[in-house]
Amino acid sequence: MVIVGAGVVGLAIAARLAPRHTVVVLERNARPGLETSSRNSEVIHAGMYYPTGSLKARLCVEGNRRLYEICERHGVPHRRTTKIIVATTGAEQAALGEILSRGAANGVELRMITAAESRSLEPHVPSAGALFSPNTGIVSAHGLMDHFARSARAAGAVIQLRAELVGLVRDGLEWELRVRTAAEEETVTAERVVNAAGLDADTVAGLAGIDLEQAGYRQHYCKGSYFSVSTGRARLVSRLVYPVPGHVSLGVHAVVGLEGRLRFGPDAEYLPDRRLDYAVAESKRAAFGASVRRLVPDIQDDDLAPDISGIRPKLQGPKEGFRDFVIAEESARGLPGLVNLVGMDSPGLTSAPAIAEHVARLIEA
Ligand SMILES: Cc1cc2nc3c(=O)[nH]c(=O)nc-3n(C[C@H](O)[C@H](O)[C@H](O)COP(=O)(O)OP(=O)(O)OC[C@H]3O[C@@H](n4cnc5c(N)ncnc54)[C@H](O)[C@@H]3O)c2cc1C
């Protein structure tokens, strides 16, 4: 079987399937995990935001539990930091009530805390009341991917780097894959192909002949930038602090890194073309400052420095509603043995171990 893409999703699937299948992972970059999987908040989400019954809700809740187990058993750096979602107005308090109910329906442990309790946890964060999530945390994304890559290789998987899939054709009972390396373009065959190509998952599905518009697989690129706090004010926050979420993203939030670094982000900026432009514009500082001060008023624009950015592969266009992960075995389209994973935006990092189980069930059914 060939898995296209060595991000956290492809690697988790490789680790899960390698003990029972022959697995080759193709990765176009020189190292695994250089794209979205290492350009994110590294938050282990609890799963309270997503519509009940959606793949995002189910796989996030299961992924959260599995991820902590993996981290504890295999020494992957992580911390159960906990998180608060703070309301600053009456209307936002009502929104917290909705998140609490959805969280309960999704099986997420959450509780409402008073403004005084919220301030005792985070004295520098103004609050009219908050939700407390005990099982939200942070993980080293590279640590996690290293673990999956090691497990996959130990079970016999091959991770082929600098190898880009450029053609995918069903030929009789097999898939014929055209793979471009630095030296040549070669053709290999496989009974099964798992498309975990992240930002190019739609392109890869298109190579197999799927009409992207008809299938609803066309991805939009939505960039998220971060600013870090480079001064002593980095100690003003000790856990993850989120605002009440917006329409497209969870809103600029405070991320406390494993090494104690404080970052704010990501914002949400749809990119009109599909360029991997990771530059963080200095000109965003004032807008970031304003969002940051909604959470921590003592942080000034001058405390903020441009940090990393990442790009979300979103199925949801700028003015569209919620779209779920697509994880589809494509026999119904006449493409047996092909599993597409499309629109793997947040919470894809948290969900990775549960996504791997889900794909194993599809393949071994
Ligand atoms: C700003 C931001 C913040 C986020 N925060 C969080 C968070 O806090 N918690 C959370 O759970 N999730 C978060 N996410 C989501 C999470 O990062 C992604 O869901 C996850 O990393 C997706 O992993 P992936 O393996 O599908 O994709 P990727 O990491 O993009 O991996 C895909 C791989 O496929 C390779 N590839 C593509 N095409 C080909 C080809 N033709 N041939 C060979 N290789 C190919 C690429 O080079 C890449 O390495 C965030 C995302 C962003 C952008």
Coordinates of C-alpha atoms and ligand atoms in Angstrom, one line a residue:
M1 CA 0.0 0.0 0.0
V2 CA 1.2 3.5 -0.7
I3 CA 0.4 6.4 1.6
V4 CA 0.9 9.8 -0.1
G5 CA 2.1 12.4 2.4
A6 CA 4.3 12.2 5.6
G7 CA 2.5 14.7 7.7
V8 CA 1.0 13.7 11.0
V9 CA -2.0 12.1 9.4
G10 CA 0.0 10.0 6.8
L11 CA 2.5 9.0 9.5
A12 CA -0.2 8.0 12.0
I13 CA -1.8 5.8 9.4
A14 CA 1.5 4.3 8.4
A15 CA 2.3 3.4 12.1
R16 CA -1.2 1.9 12.5
L17 CA -1.1 -0.2 9.3
A18 CA 2.6 -1.2 8.9
P19 CA 2.3 -4.2 11.3
R20 CA -0.3 -5.9 9.0
H21 CA 0.5 -4.4 5.6
T22 CA 3.4 -3.6 3.3
V23 CA 3.5 0.2 3.6
V24 CA 5.5 2.8 1.5
V25 CA 5.0 6.5 2.4
L26 CA 5.8 9.0 -0.4
E27 CA 6.8 12.5 0.7
R28 CA 7.8 15.2 -1.7
N29 CA 9.9 17.2 0.9
A30 CA 13.3 16.4 2.2
R31 CA 11.9 15.6 5.6
P32 CA 8.5 14.5 7.0
G33 CA 6.2 17.0 8.6
L34 CA 7.5 20.2 7.1
E35 CA 4.1 21.5 6.0
T36 CA 0.9 22.1 8.0
S37 CA 1.7 19.5 10.7
S38 CA 4.6 21.6 12.0
R39 CA 2.9 25.0 11.5
N40 CA 0.0 25.1 14.0
S41 CA -0.9 25.8 17.6
E42 CA 0.1 22.2 18.8
V43 CA -3.0 22.2 20.9
I44 CA -4.6 18.8 21.9
H45 CA -8.2 19.9 21.4
A46 CA -11.0 18.5 23.6
G47 CA -13.7 18.5 20.9
M48 CA -16.4 20.9 22.2
Y49 CA -16.7 23.1 19.0
Y50 CA -17.7 20.6 16.3
P51 CA -21.3 19.6 15.4
T52 CA -22.3 16.5 17.3
G53 CA -21.9 13.3 15.3
S54 CA -19.5 14.9 12.8
L55 CA -16.2 13.2 12.1
K56 CA -14.4 16.2 13.5
A57 CA -16.3 15.8 16.8
R58 CA -15.9 12.0 17.0
L59 CA -12.3 11.8 15.9
C60 CA -11.2 14.7 18.0
V61 CA -12.7 13.3 21.2
E62 CA -11.2 9.8 20.5
G63 CA -7.9 11.4 19.3
N64 CA -7.6 13.4 22.5
R65 CA -7.8 10.3 24.6
R66 CA -5.5 8.3 22.4
L67 CA -3.0 11.1 22.0
Y68 CA -2.5 11.4 25.8
E69 CA -2.0 7.6 26.1
I70 CA 0.6 7.7 23.3
C71 CA 2.4 10.6 24.7
E72 CA 2.5 9.1 28.2
R73 CA 3.6 5.6 27.0
H74 CA 6.2 6.8 24.5
G75 CA 7.6 9.9 26.2
V76 CA 6.3 12.4 23.5
P77 CA 6.7 15.9 25.0
H78 CA 3.3 17.2 26.0
R79 CA 1.4 19.0 28.8
R80 CA -2.2 19.0 30.0
T81 CA -2.1 22.7 30.3
T82 CA -6.0 23.1 30.6
K83 CA -7.8 25.9 28.8
I84 CA -10.4 28.6 29.4
I85 CA -12.7 30.1 26.9
V86 CA -13.6 33.6 28.2
A87 CA -16.7 35.7 27.7
T88 CA -16.4 39.4 28.0
T89 CA -20.0 40.3 27.3
G90 CA -23.5 39.0 28.1
A91 CA -24.0 37.8 24.5
E92 CA -20.7 35.9 24.7
Q93 CA -21.9 34.3 27.9
A94 CA -24.9 32.9 26.1
A95 CA -22.5 31.6 23.4
L96 CA -20.5 29.8 26.2
G97 CA -23.8 28.0 27.2
E98 CA -24.1 26.7 23.7
I99 CA -20.5 25.4 23.6
L100 CA -21.1 23.8 27.0
S101 CA -24.2 21.9 25.7
R102 CA -22.5 20.9 22.5
G103 CA -19.5 19.7 24.4
A104 CA -21.7 17.6 26.7
A105 CA -23.4 16.1 23.6
N106 CA -19.9 15.3 22.2
G107 CA -18.8 13.6 25.4
V108 CA -16.3 16.4 26.4
E109 CA -15.6 17.2 30.0
L110 CA -16.2 20.9 30.5
R111 CA -17.5 23.2 33.2
M112 CA -18.7 26.8 33.5
I113 CA -16.7 28.9 35.9
T114 CA -17.5 32.3 37.4
A115 CA -15.7 35.5 36.6
A116 CA -14.0 35.3 40.0
E117 CA -12.8 31.7 39.4
S118 CA -11.6 32.7 35.9
R119 CA -9.6 35.6 37.3
S120 CA -8.1 33.4 40.0
L121 CA -6.8 31.1 37.2
E122 CA -5.7 33.9 34.9
P123 CA -5.5 37.2 36.8
H124 CA -4.5 39.2 33.7
V125 CA -7.4 38.0 31.6
P126 CA -10.7 40.1 32.0
S127 CA -13.7 37.8 32.2
A128 CA -17.4 37.9 32.7
G129 CA -17.4 34.1 33.1
A130 CA -15.6 31.3 31.3
L131 CA -15.6 27.6 30.3
F132 CA -12.9 25.5 31.8
S133 CA -11.6 22.5 29.8
P134 CA -9.4 20.2 31.9
N135 CA -8.3 18.0 29.0
T136 CA -7.1 20.5 26.5
G137 CA -3.3 20.5 26.3
I138 CA -0.3 20.9 24.1
V139 CA 2.0 18.4 22.3
S140 CA 5.3 18.6 20.4
A141 CA 4.1 18.1 16.8
H142 CA 7.6 17.0 15.8
G143 CA 7.9 14.7 18.8
L144 CA 4.6 13.1 17.9
M145 CA 5.5 12.7 14.2
D146 CA 9.0 11.3 15.2
H147 CA 7.1 8.7 17.3
F148 CA 4.8 7.7 14.4
A149 CA 7.7 7.5 11.9
R150 CA 9.8 5.4 14.3
S151 CA 6.9 3.0 14.9
A152 CA 6.1 2.7 11.2
R153 CA 9.7 2.0 10.3
A154 CA 10.1 -0.5 13.1
A155 CA 7.2 -2.4 11.6
G156 CA 8.8 -2.4 8.2
A157 CA 7.3 0.7 6.5
V158 CA 9.5 2.7 4.1
I159 CA 9.3 6.5 4.1
Q160 CA 10.6 7.6 0.7
L161 CA 11.6 11.3 0.9
R162 CA 11.9 13.7 -2.1
A163 CA 9.3 11.5 -3.9
E164 CA 6.3 13.3 -5.3
L165 CA 3.3 11.6 -6.7
V166 CA 2.5 13.1 -10.1
G167 CA 0.2 10.5 -11.7
L168 CA -2.4 8.0 -10.4
V169 CA -4.2 5.6 -12.7
R170 CA -6.4 2.6 -12.0
D171 CA -5.1 -0.3 -14.2
G172 CA -7.0 -3.5 -13.8
L173 CA -6.8 -4.7 -10.3
E174 CA -4.0 -2.3 -9.3
W175 CA -3.1 1.4 -9.0
E176 CA -0.3 2.7 -11.2
L177 CA 1.6 5.6 -9.5
R178 CA 4.0 7.9 -11.3
V179 CA 6.5 9.1 -8.8
R180 CA 9.0 12.0 -9.4
T181 CA 12.3 11.9 -7.6
A182 CA 15.4 14.1 -8.0
A183 CA 16.9 11.7 -10.4
E184 CA 14.0 10.3 -12.4
E185 CA 10.3 9.6 -12.8
E186 CA 9.3 6.0 -12.1
T187 CA 6.1 4.0 -12.1
V188 CA 5.2 1.8 -9.2
T189 CA 2.1 -0.3 -8.6
A190 CA 0.0 -0.8 -5.4
E191 CA -3.2 -2.5 -4.5
R192 CA -4.2 0.4 -2.2
V193 CA -3.5 4.2 -2.1
V194 CA -4.2 6.4 0.9
N195 CA -4.2 10.1 0.0
A196 CA -3.0 12.0 3.0
A197 CA -1.5 14.8 1.0
G198 CA -2.7 17.7 3.1
L199 CA -2.8 21.0 1.1
D200 CA -2.6 18.9 -2.1
A201 CA -5.1 16.2 -1.1
D202 CA -7.6 17.6 -3.7
T203 CA -4.9 17.7 -6.4
V204 CA -4.1 14.0 -5.7
A205 CA -7.8 13.1 -5.8
G206 CA -8.0 14.9 -9.1
L207 CA -5.0 12.8 -10.5
A208 CA -7.2 9.7 -9.9
G209 CA -9.9 11.3 -12.1
I210 CA -12.3 12.6 -9.5
D211 CA -14.2 15.7 -10.5
L212 CA -13.3 18.0 -7.6
E213 CA -16.3 20.4 -8.0
Q214 CA -18.8 17.6 -8.2
A215 CA -17.3 15.7 -5.3
G216 CA -17.0 18.8 -3.2
Y217 CA -13.3 18.2 -2.7
R218 CA -11.9 21.5 -3.8
Q219 CA -9.7 23.0 -1.0
H220 CA -9.3 26.6 -0.2
Y221 CA -6.0 27.8 1.4
C222 CA -6.6 29.7 4.6
K223 CA -3.5 31.1 6.2
G224 CA -3.1 31.6 9.9
S225 CA -0.3 33.8 11.3
Y226 CA 1.1 34.0 14.8
F227 CA 2.8 36.7 16.8
S228 CA 4.9 35.8 19.8
V229 CA 5.5 37.8 23.0
S230 CA 9.2 38.5 23.2
T231 CA 9.3 40.5 26.4
G232 CA 8.7 39.8 30.1
R233 CA 5.0 40.0 29.5
A234 CA 5.1 36.4 28.2
R235 CA 4.5 35.3 31.8
L236 CA 1.1 37.1 32.0
V237 CA -0.7 33.9 30.9
S238 CA -0.2 30.4 32.2
R239 CA -2.6 28.2 30.2
L240 CA -4.4 28.3 26.9
V241 CA -6.8 31.2 26.7
Y242 CA -9.4 31.4 23.9
P243 CA -12.1 33.9 23.0
V244 CA -15.6 32.9 22.1
P245 CA -15.0 31.4 18.6
G246 CA -15.7 33.2 15.3
H247 CA -17.2 31.9 12.1
V248 CA -14.1 30.7 10.2
S249 CA -11.7 29.9 13.0
L250 CA -11.5 29.6 16.8
G251 CA -10.2 33.1 17.0
V252 CA -6.8 34.5 18.0
H253 CA -5.9 32.7 21.2
A254 CA -3.0 32.5 23.7
V255 CA -0.8 29.4 23.2
V256 CA 1.6 28.6 25.9
G257 CA 4.4 26.5 24.4
L258 CA 6.1 23.5 26.0
E259 CA 9.2 25.6 26.6
G260 CA 7.1 28.4 28.1
R261 CA 7.0 30.7 25.1
L262 CA 3.7 32.7 24.6
R263 CA 2.3 33.1 21.1
F264 CA -1.0 34.5 19.9
G265 CA -2.8 33.4 16.8
P266 CA -3.8 32.2 14.3
D267 CA -5.8 34.7 12.4
A268 CA -7.7 33.6 9.3
E269 CA -6.8 34.9 5.8
Y270 CA -8.0 33.2 2.7
L271 CA -5.3 33.1 0.0
P272 CA -6.6 33.9 -3.5
D273 CA -4.0 31.6 -5.1
R274 CA -2.5 28.4 -3.9
R275 CA 1.0 29.7 -3.1
L276 CA 2.7 28.4 0.0
D277 CA 3.4 31.9 1.3
Y278 CA 4.4 31.6 5.0
A279 CA 5.7 35.1 5.5
V280 CA 4.1 36.9 8.5
A281 CA 3.5 40.5 7.6
E282 CA 4.8 43.1 10.1
S283 CA 1.8 45.2 9.0
K284 CA -0.5 42.8 10.9
R285 CA 1.0 43.9 14.3
A286 CA -1.7 46.5 15.1
A287 CA -4.6 44.2 14.3
F288 CA -3.0 41.4 16.3
G289 CA -2.4 43.8 19.2
A290 CA -6.1 44.7 19.2
S291 CA -7.2 41.0 19.2
V292 CA -4.6 40.1 21.9
R293 CA -5.7 43.0 24.2
R294 CA -9.3 41.6 24.1
L295 CA -7.7 38.6 26.0
V296 CA -4.8 40.3 27.9
P297 CA -5.1 44.1 28.0
D298 CA -1.5 44.5 29.4
I299 CA 0.2 43.3 26.2
Q300 CA 1.2 46.2 23.9
D301 CA 1.9 46.1 20.2
D302 CA 5.6 46.5 21.0
D303 CA 5.6 43.3 22.9
L304 CA 4.6 41.3 19.8
A305 CA 7.0 39.9 17.1
P306 CA 6.0 38.1 13.9
D307 CA 6.3 34.4 14.4
I308 CA 5.3 31.4 12.2
S309 CA 2.3 30.8 10.0
G310 CA 0.5 27.8 8.7
I311 CA -2.0 27.2 5.9
R312 CA -5.3 25.3 6.5
P313 CA -6.6 23.2 3.7
K314 CA -10.3 24.2 4.1
L315 CA -13.3 22.8 2.2
Q316 CA -15.3 25.7 3.6
G317 CA -15.0 28.8 1.4
P318 CA -14.8 32.3 2.9
K319 CA -18.6 32.7 3.4
E320 CA -19.6 29.1 3.8
G321 CA -20.7 27.1 6.8
F322 CA -19.1 24.2 8.6
R323 CA -17.5 21.4 6.5
D324 CA -16.4 18.1 8.0
F325 CA -13.3 16.1 7.3
V326 CA -13.8 13.9 4.2
I327 CA -12.4 10.4 4.7
A328 CA -13.7 8.3 1.9
E329 CA -13.0 4.8 0.4
E330 CA -13.8 5.5 -3.2
S331 CA -15.3 2.1 -4.4
A332 CA -18.6 3.9 -5.0
R333 CA -16.8 6.1 -7.7
G334 CA -15.4 3.0 -9.4
L335 CA -12.0 3.6 -7.7
P336 CA -11.6 0.7 -5.2
G337 CA -8.6 0.7 -3.0
L338 CA -8.3 4.5 -3.0
V339 CA -8.9 6.3 0.3
N340 CA -9.0 10.1 0.2
L341 CA -8.5 12.4 3.2
V342 CA -9.6 15.8 2.1
G343 CA -10.1 19.1 4.1
M344 CA -7.9 17.9 7.0
D345 CA -7.8 21.3 8.8
S346 CA -8.1 21.6 12.6
P347 CA -8.4 19.4 14.7
G348 CA -6.3 17.1 12.4
L349 CA -3.3 17.0 14.7
T350 CA -5.4 16.0 17.7
S351 CA -7.4 13.5 15.7
A352 CA -4.5 11.8 13.9
P353 CA -4.4 8.6 16.0
A354 CA -8.2 8.3 15.7
I355 CA -8.1 9.1 11.9
A356 CA -5.6 6.2 11.6
E357 CA -8.0 3.8 13.3
H358 CA -10.9 5.0 11.1
V359 CA -8.8 4.4 7.9
A360 CA -7.8 1.0 9.2
R361 CA -11.5 0.1 9.6
L362 CA -12.2 1.3 6.0
I363 CA -9.3 -0.7 4.6
E364 CA -9.8 -3.8 6.6
A365 CA -13.6 -3.9 6.3
Ligands
LIG1 C1 -2.6 27.7 11.7 C2 -3.1 26.3 12.0 C3 -3.3 26.0 13.3 C4 -3.7 24.7 13.7 N1 -3.8 24.3 15.0 C5 -4.1 23.1 15.3 C6 -4.2 22.7 16.7 O1 -3.8 23.4 17.6 N2 -4.6 21.4 17.0 C7 -5.0 20.5 16.0 O2 -5.4 19.4 16.3 N3 -4.9 20.9 14.7 C8 -4.5 22.1 14.3 N4 -4.3 22.5 13.0 C9 -4.6 21.5 12.0 C10 -3.5 20.5 11.8 O3 -2.2 21.1 11.7 C11 -3.7 19.7 10.5 O4 -5.0 19.2 10.5 C12 -2.7 18.5 10.3 O5 -1.4 18.9 10.5 C13 -2.9 17.9 8.9 O6 -1.9 17.0 8.7 P1 -1.7 16.3 7.3 O7 -0.8 15.1 7.6 O8 -3.1 16.0 6.8 O9 -1.1 17.4 6.4 P2 0.4 17.9 6.2 O10 1.1 18.1 7.4 O11 0.3 19.1 5.2 O12 1.1 16.7 5.4 C14 0.8 16.4 4.1 C15 2.1 16.0 3.4 O13 1.8 15.5 2.1 C16 2.9 15.9 1.3 N5 2.5 15.9 -0.1 C17 1.5 16.6 -0.7 N6 1.3 16.3 -2.0 C18 2.2 15.3 -2.2 C19 2.5 14.6 -3.4 N7 1.9 14.8 -4.6 N8 3.5 13.6 -3.3 C20 4.2 13.4 -2.2 N9 3.9 14.1 -1.0 C21 2.9 15.0 -1.1 C22 3.3 17.3 1.8 O14 4.6 17.6 1.4 C23 3.1 17.1 3.3 O15 4.3 16.8 4.0 C24 -3.9 23.7 12.6 C25 -3.7 24.1 11.3 C26 -3.2 25.4 11.0 C27 -2.9 25.7 9.6

